[in-house]
Coordinates of N, CA and C in Angstrom, one line a residue:
M193 N 1.3 -28.2 0.0 CA 2.7 -28.3 0.4 C 3.3 -27.0 0.5
A194 N 4.3 -26.8 1.5 CA 4.9 -25.6 1.7 C 6.4 -25.7 1.9
G195 N 7.1 -24.7 1.6 CA 8.6 -24.7 1.8 C 8.9 -23.5 2.7
F196 N 10.1 -23.1 2.6 CA 10.6 -22.0 3.5 C 9.8 -20.7 3.2
N197 N 9.8 -20.3 1.9 CA 9.1 -19.1 1.6 C 8.2 -19.3 0.4
Y198 N 7.7 -20.5 0.2 CA 6.7 -20.7 -0.9 C 5.7 -21.7 -0.5
V199 N 4.6 -21.8 -1.2 CA 3.6 -22.8 -1.1 C 3.3 -23.4 -2.5
V200 N 2.8 -24.6 -2.5 CA 2.4 -25.2 -3.8 C 0.9 -25.2 -3.7
V201 N 0.3 -24.5 -4.7 CA -1.1 -24.4 -4.7 C -1.6 -25.3 -5.9
D202 N -2.6 -26.1 -5.5 CA -3.2 -27.0 -6.5 C -4.4 -26.3 -7.1
A203 N -4.3 -26.0 -8.4 CA -5.4 -25.4 -9.2 C -5.8 -26.2 -10.3
G204 N -6.9 -27.0 -10.2 CA -7.3 -27.8 -11.3 C -6.4 -29.0 -11.5
G205 N -5.8 -29.5 -10.5 CA -4.9 -30.7 -10.7 C -3.5 -30.3 -11.0
V206 N -3.2 -29.0 -11.2 CA -1.8 -28.6 -11.5 C -1.2 -27.9 -10.3
G207 N 0.0 -28.2 -9.8 CA 0.6 -27.6 -8.7 C 1.4 -26.4 -9.1
Y208 N 1.1 -25.2 -8.5 CA 1.9 -24.0 -8.9 C 2.7 -23.6 -7.6
R209 N 4.0 -23.4 -7.8 CA 4.8 -22.9 -6.7 C 4.7 -21.4 -6.7
V210 N 4.2 -20.9 -5.5 CA 3.9 -19.5 -5.3 C 4.8 -19.0 -4.1
S211 N 5.6 -18.0 -4.4 CA 6.4 -17.4 -3.3 C 5.5 -16.5 -2.5
V212 N 5.7 -16.5 -1.2 CA 4.8 -15.7 -0.3 C 5.7 -15.1 0.8
P213 N 5.2 -14.0 1.3 CA 5.9 -13.4 2.5 C 5.9 -14.4 3.7
L214 N 6.9 -14.5 4.4 CA 7.0 -15.4 5.6 C 5.8 -15.1 6.5
S215 N 5.4 -13.9 6.7 CA 4.3 -13.6 7.6 C 3.0 -14.3 7.2
L216 N 2.9 -14.6 5.9 CA 1.7 -15.3 5.5 C 1.7 -16.8 5.8
M217 N 2.8 -17.4 6.0 CA 2.9 -18.8 6.2 C 2.1 -19.3 7.4
A218 N 2.1 -18.5 8.5 CA 1.3 -18.8 9.7 C -0.2 -18.7 9.5
Q219 N -0.6 -17.9 8.5 CA -2.0 -17.7 8.3 C -2.6 -18.8 7.4
L220 N -1.8 -19.5 6.7 CA -2.3 -20.5 5.7 C -3.1 -21.7 6.4
P221 N -4.1 -22.2 5.7 CA -4.8 -23.3 6.3 C -3.9 -24.6 6.2
V222 N -4.4 -25.6 6.8 CA -3.6 -26.9 6.7 C -3.6 -27.4 5.3
I223 N -2.6 -28.2 5.0 CA -2.5 -28.8 3.7 C -3.8 -29.5 3.3
G224 N -4.2 -29.3 2.1 CA -5.4 -29.9 1.6 C -6.6 -29.0 1.7
Q225 N -6.6 -28.0 2.5 CA -7.7 -27.0 2.6 C -7.6 -25.9 1.5
P226 N -8.7 -25.4 1.1 CA -8.7 -24.3 0.1 C -8.0 -23.1 0.6
V227 N -7.3 -22.4 -0.3 CA -6.7 -21.1 0.0 C -6.9 -20.2 -1.1
E228 N -7.1 -18.9 -0.8 CA -7.2 -17.9 -1.9 C -6.1 -16.9 -1.7
L229 N -5.4 -16.7 -2.8 CA -4.3 -15.7 -2.8 C -4.4 -14.8 -4.0
F230 N -4.0 -13.6 -3.8 CA -3.9 -12.6 -4.9 C -2.5 -12.8 -5.5
I231 N -2.4 -13.1 -6.8 CA -1.2 -13.5 -7.5 C -0.6 -12.4 -8.4
H232 N 0.7 -12.2 -8.2 CA 1.4 -11.4 -9.2 C 2.3 -12.3 -10.0
T233 N 2.2 -12.3 -11.3 CA 3.0 -13.1 -12.1 C 4.1 -12.3 -12.8
Q234 N 5.3 -12.8 -12.7 CA 6.5 -12.2 -13.3 C 7.0 -13.1 -14.3
V235 N 7.1 -12.7 -15.6 CA 7.6 -13.5 -16.7 C 9.0 -12.9 -17.0
R236 N 9.9 -13.8 -17.0 CA 11.3 -13.5 -17.4 C 11.7 -14.4 -18.5
D237 N 12.9 -14.2 -19.1 CA 13.4 -15.1 -20.2 C 13.5 -16.5 -19.7
D238 N 14.0 -16.7 -18.5 CA 14.3 -18.0 -18.0 C 13.3 -18.6 -17.0
A239 N 12.3 -17.9 -16.6 CA 11.4 -18.4 -15.6 C 10.1 -17.6 -15.6
I240 N 9.0 -18.2 -15.1 CA 7.8 -17.6 -14.7 C 7.6 -17.8 -13.2
Q241 N 7.6 -16.6 -12.5 CA 7.5 -16.7 -11.1 C 6.1 -16.2 -10.6
L242 N 5.6 -16.8 -9.6 CA 4.3 -16.4 -9.0 C 4.5 -15.9 -7.6
F243 N 3.9 -14.8 -7.2 CA 4.0 -14.3 -5.9 C 2.6 -14.1 -5.3
G244 N 2.3 -14.7 -4.1 CA 1.0 -14.7 -3.6 C 0.9 -13.8 -2.4
F245 N -0.3 -13.2 -2.2 CA -0.6 -12.3 -1.1 C -2.0 -12.6 -0.6
P246 N -2.2 -12.4 0.7 CA -3.5 -12.6 1.3 C -4.6 -11.6 0.9
A247 N -4.1 -10.3 0.6 CA -5.1 -9.3 0.3 C -4.6 -8.5 -1.0
L248 N -5.5 -7.9 -1.7 CA -5.2 -7.1 -2.9 C -4.3 -6.0 -2.5
Q249 N -4.5 -5.4 -1.4 CA -3.6 -4.3 -1.0 C -2.2 -4.7 -0.8
D250 N -1.9 -5.9 -0.4 CA -0.6 -6.4 -0.3 C 0.0 -6.6 -1.6
Q251 N -0.8 -7.2 -2.6 CA -0.3 -7.4 -3.9 C 0.1 -6.0 -4.5
E252 N -0.8 -5.0 -4.4 CA -0.5 -3.7 -4.9 C 0.8 -3.1 -4.3
L253 N 1.0 -3.3 -3.0 CA 2.2 -2.7 -2.4 C 3.4 -3.4 -3.0
F254 N 3.4 -4.7 -3.1 CA 4.5 -5.5 -3.7 C 4.8 -5.0 -5.1
E255 N 3.7 -4.8 -5.9 CA 3.9 -4.3 -7.3 C 4.5 -2.9 -7.3
S256 N 4.1 -2.1 -6.4 CA 4.7 -0.7 -6.3 C 6.2 -0.8 -5.9
L257 N 6.5 -1.7 -4.9 CA 7.9 -1.8 -4.5 C 8.8 -2.3 -5.6
I258 N 8.4 -3.2 -6.4 CA 9.3 -3.8 -7.4 C 9.4 -2.8 -8.6
C259 N 8.6 -1.8 -8.7 CA 8.8 -0.7 -9.7 C 9.9 0.2 -9.4
V260 N 10.4 0.2 -8.1 CA 11.5 1.1 -7.7 C 12.8 0.5 -8.2
N261 N 13.6 1.3 -8.8 CA 14.9 0.9 -9.3 C 15.8 0.3 -8.2
G262 N 16.2 -0.9 -8.4 CA 17.1 -1.6 -7.4 C 16.3 -2.5 -6.4
V263 N 15.0 -2.5 -6.5 CA 14.2 -3.3 -5.7 C 13.5 -4.4 -6.5
G264 N 14.0 -5.6 -6.3 CA 13.4 -6.7 -7.1 C 12.4 -7.5 -6.2
P265 N 11.9 -8.6 -6.8 CA 10.9 -9.3 -6.1 C 11.4 -9.9 -4.7
K266 N 12.7 -10.3 -4.7 CA 13.3 -10.9 -3.5 C 13.3 -9.9 -2.4
V267 N 13.8 -8.7 -2.7 CA 13.8 -7.6 -1.7 C 12.4 -7.2 -1.2
A268 N 11.5 -7.0 -2.2 CA 10.1 -6.6 -1.9 C 9.5 -7.7 -1.0
L269 N 9.6 -9.0 -1.3 CA 9.1 -10.0 -0.5 C 9.7 -10.1 0.8
G270 N 11.0 -9.8 0.9 CA 11.7 -9.7 2.2 C 11.2 -8.6 3.1
M271 N 10.9 -7.5 2.4 CA 10.3 -6.3 3.2 C 9.0 -6.7 3.8
M272 N 8.2 -7.4 3.0 CA 6.8 -7.8 3.4 C 6.8 -8.9 4.4
S273 N 7.9 -9.6 4.4 CA 8.1 -10.7 5.4 C 8.5 -10.2 6.8
V274 N 9.3 -9.1 6.8 CA 9.8 -8.5 8.0 C 8.8 -7.5 8.6
L275 N 8.2 -6.7 7.7 CA 7.3 -5.6 8.2 C 5.9 -5.8 7.7
P276 N 4.9 -5.5 8.5 CA 3.5 -5.5 8.1 C 3.3 -4.5 7.0
S277 N 2.4 -4.7 6.1 CA 2.2 -3.8 4.9 C 1.9 -2.4 5.4
D278 N 1.0 -2.3 6.5 CA 0.7 -1.0 7.0 C 1.9 -0.2 7.5
Q279 N 2.8 -0.9 8.1 CA 4.1 -0.3 8.6 C 5.0 0.2 7.5
I280 N 5.0 -0.6 6.4 CA 5.8 -0.2 5.2 C 5.2 1.1 4.6
L281 N 3.9 1.0 4.5 CA 3.1 2.2 3.9 C 3.4 3.4 4.8
Q282 N 3.3 3.3 6.1 CA 3.5 4.4 7.0 C 4.9 4.9 7.0
A283 N 5.9 4.0 6.9 CA 7.3 4.4 6.8 C 7.6 5.2 5.6
I284 N 7.0 4.8 4.5 CA 7.2 5.5 3.2 C 6.6 6.9 3.3
V285 N 5.3 7.0 3.8 CA 4.6 8.2 3.8 C 5.3 9.2 4.8
S286 N 5.8 8.7 5.9 CA 6.4 9.6 6.9 C 7.9 9.8 6.6
E287 N 8.4 9.2 5.5 CA 9.8 9.3 5.1 C 10.8 8.8 6.1
D288 N 10.3 7.6 6.7 CA 11.1 7.0 7.7 C 12.0 5.8 7.1
A289 N 13.1 6.2 6.4 CA 13.9 5.3 5.7 C 14.6 4.3 6.7
A290 N 14.8 4.7 8.0 CA 15.4 3.9 9.0 C 14.6 2.6 9.2
T291 N 13.3 2.7 9.2 CA 12.4 1.5 9.4 C 12.6 0.6 8.3
L292 N 12.7 1.1 7.1 CA 12.9 0.2 5.9 C 14.2 -0.5 5.9
Q293 N 15.2 0.2 6.5 CA 16.6 -0.4 6.5 C 16.7 -1.6 7.5
R294 N 15.7 -1.8 8.3 CA 15.7 -2.9 9.2 C 15.6 -4.2 8.4
V295 N 15.2 -4.1 7.2 CA 15.0 -5.3 6.3 C 16.4 -5.7 5.7
P296 N 16.8 -7.0 5.9 CA 18.0 -7.4 5.3 C 18.0 -7.2 3.8
G297 N 19.0 -6.6 3.2 CA 19.1 -6.3 1.8 C 18.7 -4.9 1.4
V298 N 18.1 -4.2 2.4 CA 17.7 -2.8 2.1 C 18.7 -1.9 2.8
G299 N 19.6 -1.2 2.0 CA 20.5 -0.3 2.6 C 20.0 1.1 2.6
G300 N 20.8 2.0 3.0 CA 20.4 3.4 3.1 C 19.9 4.0 1.8
K301 N 20.7 3.8 0.7 CA 20.3 4.4 -0.6 C 19.1 3.8 -1.1
T302 N 18.9 2.5 -1.0 CA 17.7 1.8 -1.5 C 16.5 2.3 -0.7
A303 N 16.6 2.4 0.6 CA 15.5 2.9 1.5 C 15.1 4.3 1.1
Q304 N 16.1 5.2 0.8 CA 15.8 6.6 0.4 C 15.1 6.6 -1.0
R305 N 15.6 5.7 -1.9 CA 15.0 5.7 -3.2 C 13.5 5.2 -3.1
I306 N 13.3 4.2 -2.3 CA 11.9 3.8 -2.1 C 11.0 4.9 -1.6
V307 N 11.5 5.6 -0.6 CA 10.7 6.8 0.0 C 10.5 7.8 -1.1
L308 N 11.6 8.2 -1.8 CA 11.5 9.2 -2.8 C 10.5 8.9 -3.9
E309 N 10.6 7.7 -4.4 CA 9.8 7.3 -5.6 C 8.3 6.9 -5.2
L310 N 8.1 6.5 -4.0 CA 6.7 6.0 -3.7 C 6.0 6.9 -2.7
K311 N 6.6 8.0 -2.2 CA 6.0 8.8 -1.1 C 4.6 9.3 -1.5
D312 N 4.5 9.9 -2.7 CA 3.3 10.5 -3.1 C 2.2 9.4 -3.4
K313 N 2.6 8.4 -4.0 CA 1.6 7.3 -4.3 C 1.1 6.6 -3.0
M314 N 2.0 6.4 -2.1 CA 1.6 5.8 -0.8 C 0.8 6.7 0.0
A315 N 1.1 8.0 -0.1 CA 0.3 9.0 0.7 C -1.1 9.0 0.2
E316 N -1.3 8.9 -1.1 CA -2.6 8.8 -1.8 C -3.4 7.6 -1.3
I317 N -2.7 6.4 -1.3 CA -3.3 5.2 -0.8 C -3.7 5.3 0.6
S318 N -2.8 5.8 1.4 CA -3.0 5.9 2.9 C -4.2 6.8 3.1
W319 N -4.3 7.9 2.4 CA -5.4 8.8 2.5 C -6.7 8.2 2.1
E320 N -6.7 7.5 1.0 CA -7.9 6.8 0.5 C -8.4 5.8 1.6
R321 N -7.5 5.1 2.2 CA -7.9 4.1 3.3 C -8.6 4.9 4.4
R322 N -8.0 6.0 4.8 CA -8.5 6.7 6.0 C -9.9 7.4 5.6
A323 N -10.0 7.9 4.4 CA -11.2 8.5 3.9 C -12.3 7.5 3.9
S324 N -12.1 6.3 3.4 CA -13.1 5.4 3.3 C -13.5 4.8 4.7
G325 N -12.6 5.0 5.6 CA -12.8 4.5 7.0 C -13.6 5.6 7.8
A326 N -13.8 6.8 7.2 CA -14.5 7.9 7.9 C -15.9 7.5 8.1
G327 N -16.5 6.7 7.3 CA -17.8 6.2 7.4 C -17.9 4.8 6.9
E328 N -19.0 4.4 6.4 CA -19.0 3.1 5.7 C -18.2 3.2 4.5
P329 N -17.6 2.1 4.0 CA -16.8 2.2 2.8 C -17.6 2.9 1.7
D330 N -17.1 4.0 1.1 CA -17.8 4.8 0.1 C -19.1 5.3 0.6
G331 N -19.2 5.4 1.9 CA -20.5 5.9 2.5 C -20.5 7.4 2.5
P332 N -21.5 8.0 3.1 CA -21.7 9.5 3.0 C -20.5 10.3 3.6
A333 N -20.0 9.9 4.7 CA -18.9 10.6 5.4 C -17.6 10.6 4.5
G334 N -17.3 9.4 4.1 CA -16.1 9.2 3.2 C -16.2 9.9 1.9
S335 N -17.4 9.9 1.3 CA -17.7 10.5 0.1 C -17.6 12.1 0.2
A336 N -18.2 12.6 1.3 CA -18.2 14.0 1.6 C -16.7 14.5 1.7
L337 N -15.9 13.8 2.4 CA -14.5 14.1 2.6 C -13.8 14.2 1.2
K338 N -14.0 13.1 0.4 CA -13.3 13.1 -0.9 C -13.8 14.2 -1.8
D339 N -15.1 14.5 -1.8 CA -15.6 15.6 -2.6 C -15.1 16.9 -2.1
A340 N -15.0 17.1 -0.8 CA -14.4 18.4 -0.3 C -13.0 18.6 -0.7
V341 N -12.2 17.5 -0.7 CA -10.8 17.6 -1.2 C -10.8 18.0 -2.6
E342 N -11.6 17.4 -3.4 CA -11.7 17.7 -4.9 C -12.1 19.1 -5.1
A343 N -13.0 19.6 -4.3 CA -13.5 21.0 -4.4 C -12.3 22.0 -4.1
L344 N -11.6 21.7 -3.0 CA -10.4 22.5 -2.6 C -9.3 22.5 -3.7
V345 N -9.1 21.3 -4.3 CA -8.1 21.2 -5.4 C -8.6 22.1 -6.6
G346 N -9.9 22.0 -6.8 CA -10.4 22.8 -7.9 C -10.3 24.3 -7.7
L347 N -10.2 24.7 -6.4 CA -10.1 26.1 -6.1 C -8.6 26.5 -6.1
G348 N -7.7 25.6 -6.4 CA -6.3 26.0 -6.6 C -5.4 25.5 -5.5
Y349 N -5.9 24.8 -4.4 CA -5.0 24.3 -3.4 C -4.4 23.0 -3.8
N350 N -3.1 22.8 -3.4 CA -2.5 21.5 -3.8 C -3.2 20.4 -3.0
R351 N -3.1 19.2 -3.5 CA -3.8 18.0 -2.9 C -3.4 17.7 -1.5
P352 N -2.1 17.7 -1.1 CA -1.8 17.4 0.3 C -2.4 18.5 1.2
Q353 N -2.3 19.8 0.8 CA -2.9 20.9 1.6 C -4.4 20.7 1.8
A354 N -5.0 20.4 0.6 CA -6.5 20.2 0.6 C -6.9 19.0 1.5
R355 N -6.2 17.9 1.4 CA -6.5 16.8 2.3 C -6.4 17.1 3.8
T356 N -5.2 17.7 4.1 CA -5.0 18.0 5.5 C -6.1 18.9 6.1
A357 N -6.4 20.0 5.3 CA -7.5 20.9 5.8 C -8.8 20.2 5.9
A358 N -9.2 19.4 4.9 CA -10.5 18.7 4.9 C -10.6 17.8 6.0
E359 N -9.5 17.0 6.3 CA -9.5 16.0 7.4 C -9.7 16.7 8.7
R360 N -9.1 17.9 8.9 CA -9.1 18.6 10.2 C -10.5 19.2 10.4
C361 N -11.2 19.5 9.3 CA -12.5 20.2 9.4 C -13.7 19.2 9.3
A362 N -13.5 18.0 8.9 CA -14.6 17.1 8.8 C -15.0 16.6 10.1
V363 N -16.3 16.8 10.4 CA -16.9 16.3 11.7 C -18.2 15.6 11.3
P364 N -18.6 14.7 12.1 CA -19.8 13.9 11.7 C -21.0 14.9 11.5
G365 N -21.7 14.6 10.5 CA -22.9 15.4 10.2 C -22.7 16.6 9.3
L366 N -21.4 16.9 9.0 CA -21.1 18.1 8.1 C -21.1 17.6 6.7
D367 N -21.8 18.4 5.8 CA -21.8 18.0 4.4 C -20.6 18.6 3.7
V368 N -20.5 18.4 2.4 CA -19.4 18.8 1.6 C -19.2 20.3 1.7
G369 N -20.3 21.1 1.5 CA -20.2 22.5 1.6 C -19.6 23.0 3.0
G370 N -20.1 22.4 4.0 CA -19.6 22.7 5.4 C -18.1 22.4 5.6
I371 N -17.7 21.3 5.1 CA -16.3 21.0 5.2 C -15.4 21.9 4.4
V372 N -15.9 22.3 3.1 CA -15.1 23.2 2.3 C -15.1 24.6 2.9
R373 N -16.2 25.1 3.5 CA -16.2 26.4 4.1 C -15.2 26.4 5.3
A374 N -15.3 25.4 6.1 CA -14.4 25.4 7.3 C -12.9 25.2 6.9
A375 N -12.7 24.4 5.9 CA -11.3 24.3 5.4 C -10.8 25.6 4.8
L376 N -11.6 26.3 4.0 CA -11.2 27.6 3.5 C -10.9 28.6 4.6
Q377 N -11.7 28.6 5.6 CA -11.4 29.5 6.7 C -10.1 29.2 7.3
M378 N -9.8 27.9 7.5 CA -8.5 27.5 8.1 C -7.4 27.8 7.2
L379 N -7.5 27.6 5.9 CA -6.4 27.8 4.9 C -6.1 29.3 4.7
T380 N -7.2 30.1 4.8 CA -6.9 31.6 4.6 C -6.5 32.2 5.9
A381 N -6.6 31.6 7.0 CA -6.2 32.2 8.3 C -4.7 32.1 8.5
R382 N -4.1 31.3 7.7 CA -2.6 31.1 7.9 C -1.9 32.4 7.5

């Protein structure tokens, strides 16, 4: 069974009302077919609320958003209903508060607060996704890139600087040492 922004999921004969982003509604199977959702449970004095997401990354984004002061589950779910998760992530990383303001209920101050509080965390998540996409997930290319960044951080460069340099210097077939050497040349040439 489904409503405007929720579904009722039968688990062992018990129906649970799960709030979901509107964008998920079109992806759901027909009533009676199995569905798998990643669930965030919020316990309050007067209610227990369940929020469902199609992917773990979506659940983690939701949980990050509701940690921001002034952003509750309703606003976070609204954001994820209006904007795809990748677009929210990119807007936060690129400090594009205007994109976030397109969501009803998100004003200028709230959008700026989201960007300010989540920029570093979302940049890390975004980079991890790109790094693992450099080769097979956790494959040699992605691992070499991650190891090169850690080596540069160990040499005293800040993480964003190290990431940028390593990404620019990483080419197929180059090992960790090669990426680090090329990145150091680029960083010292400035």
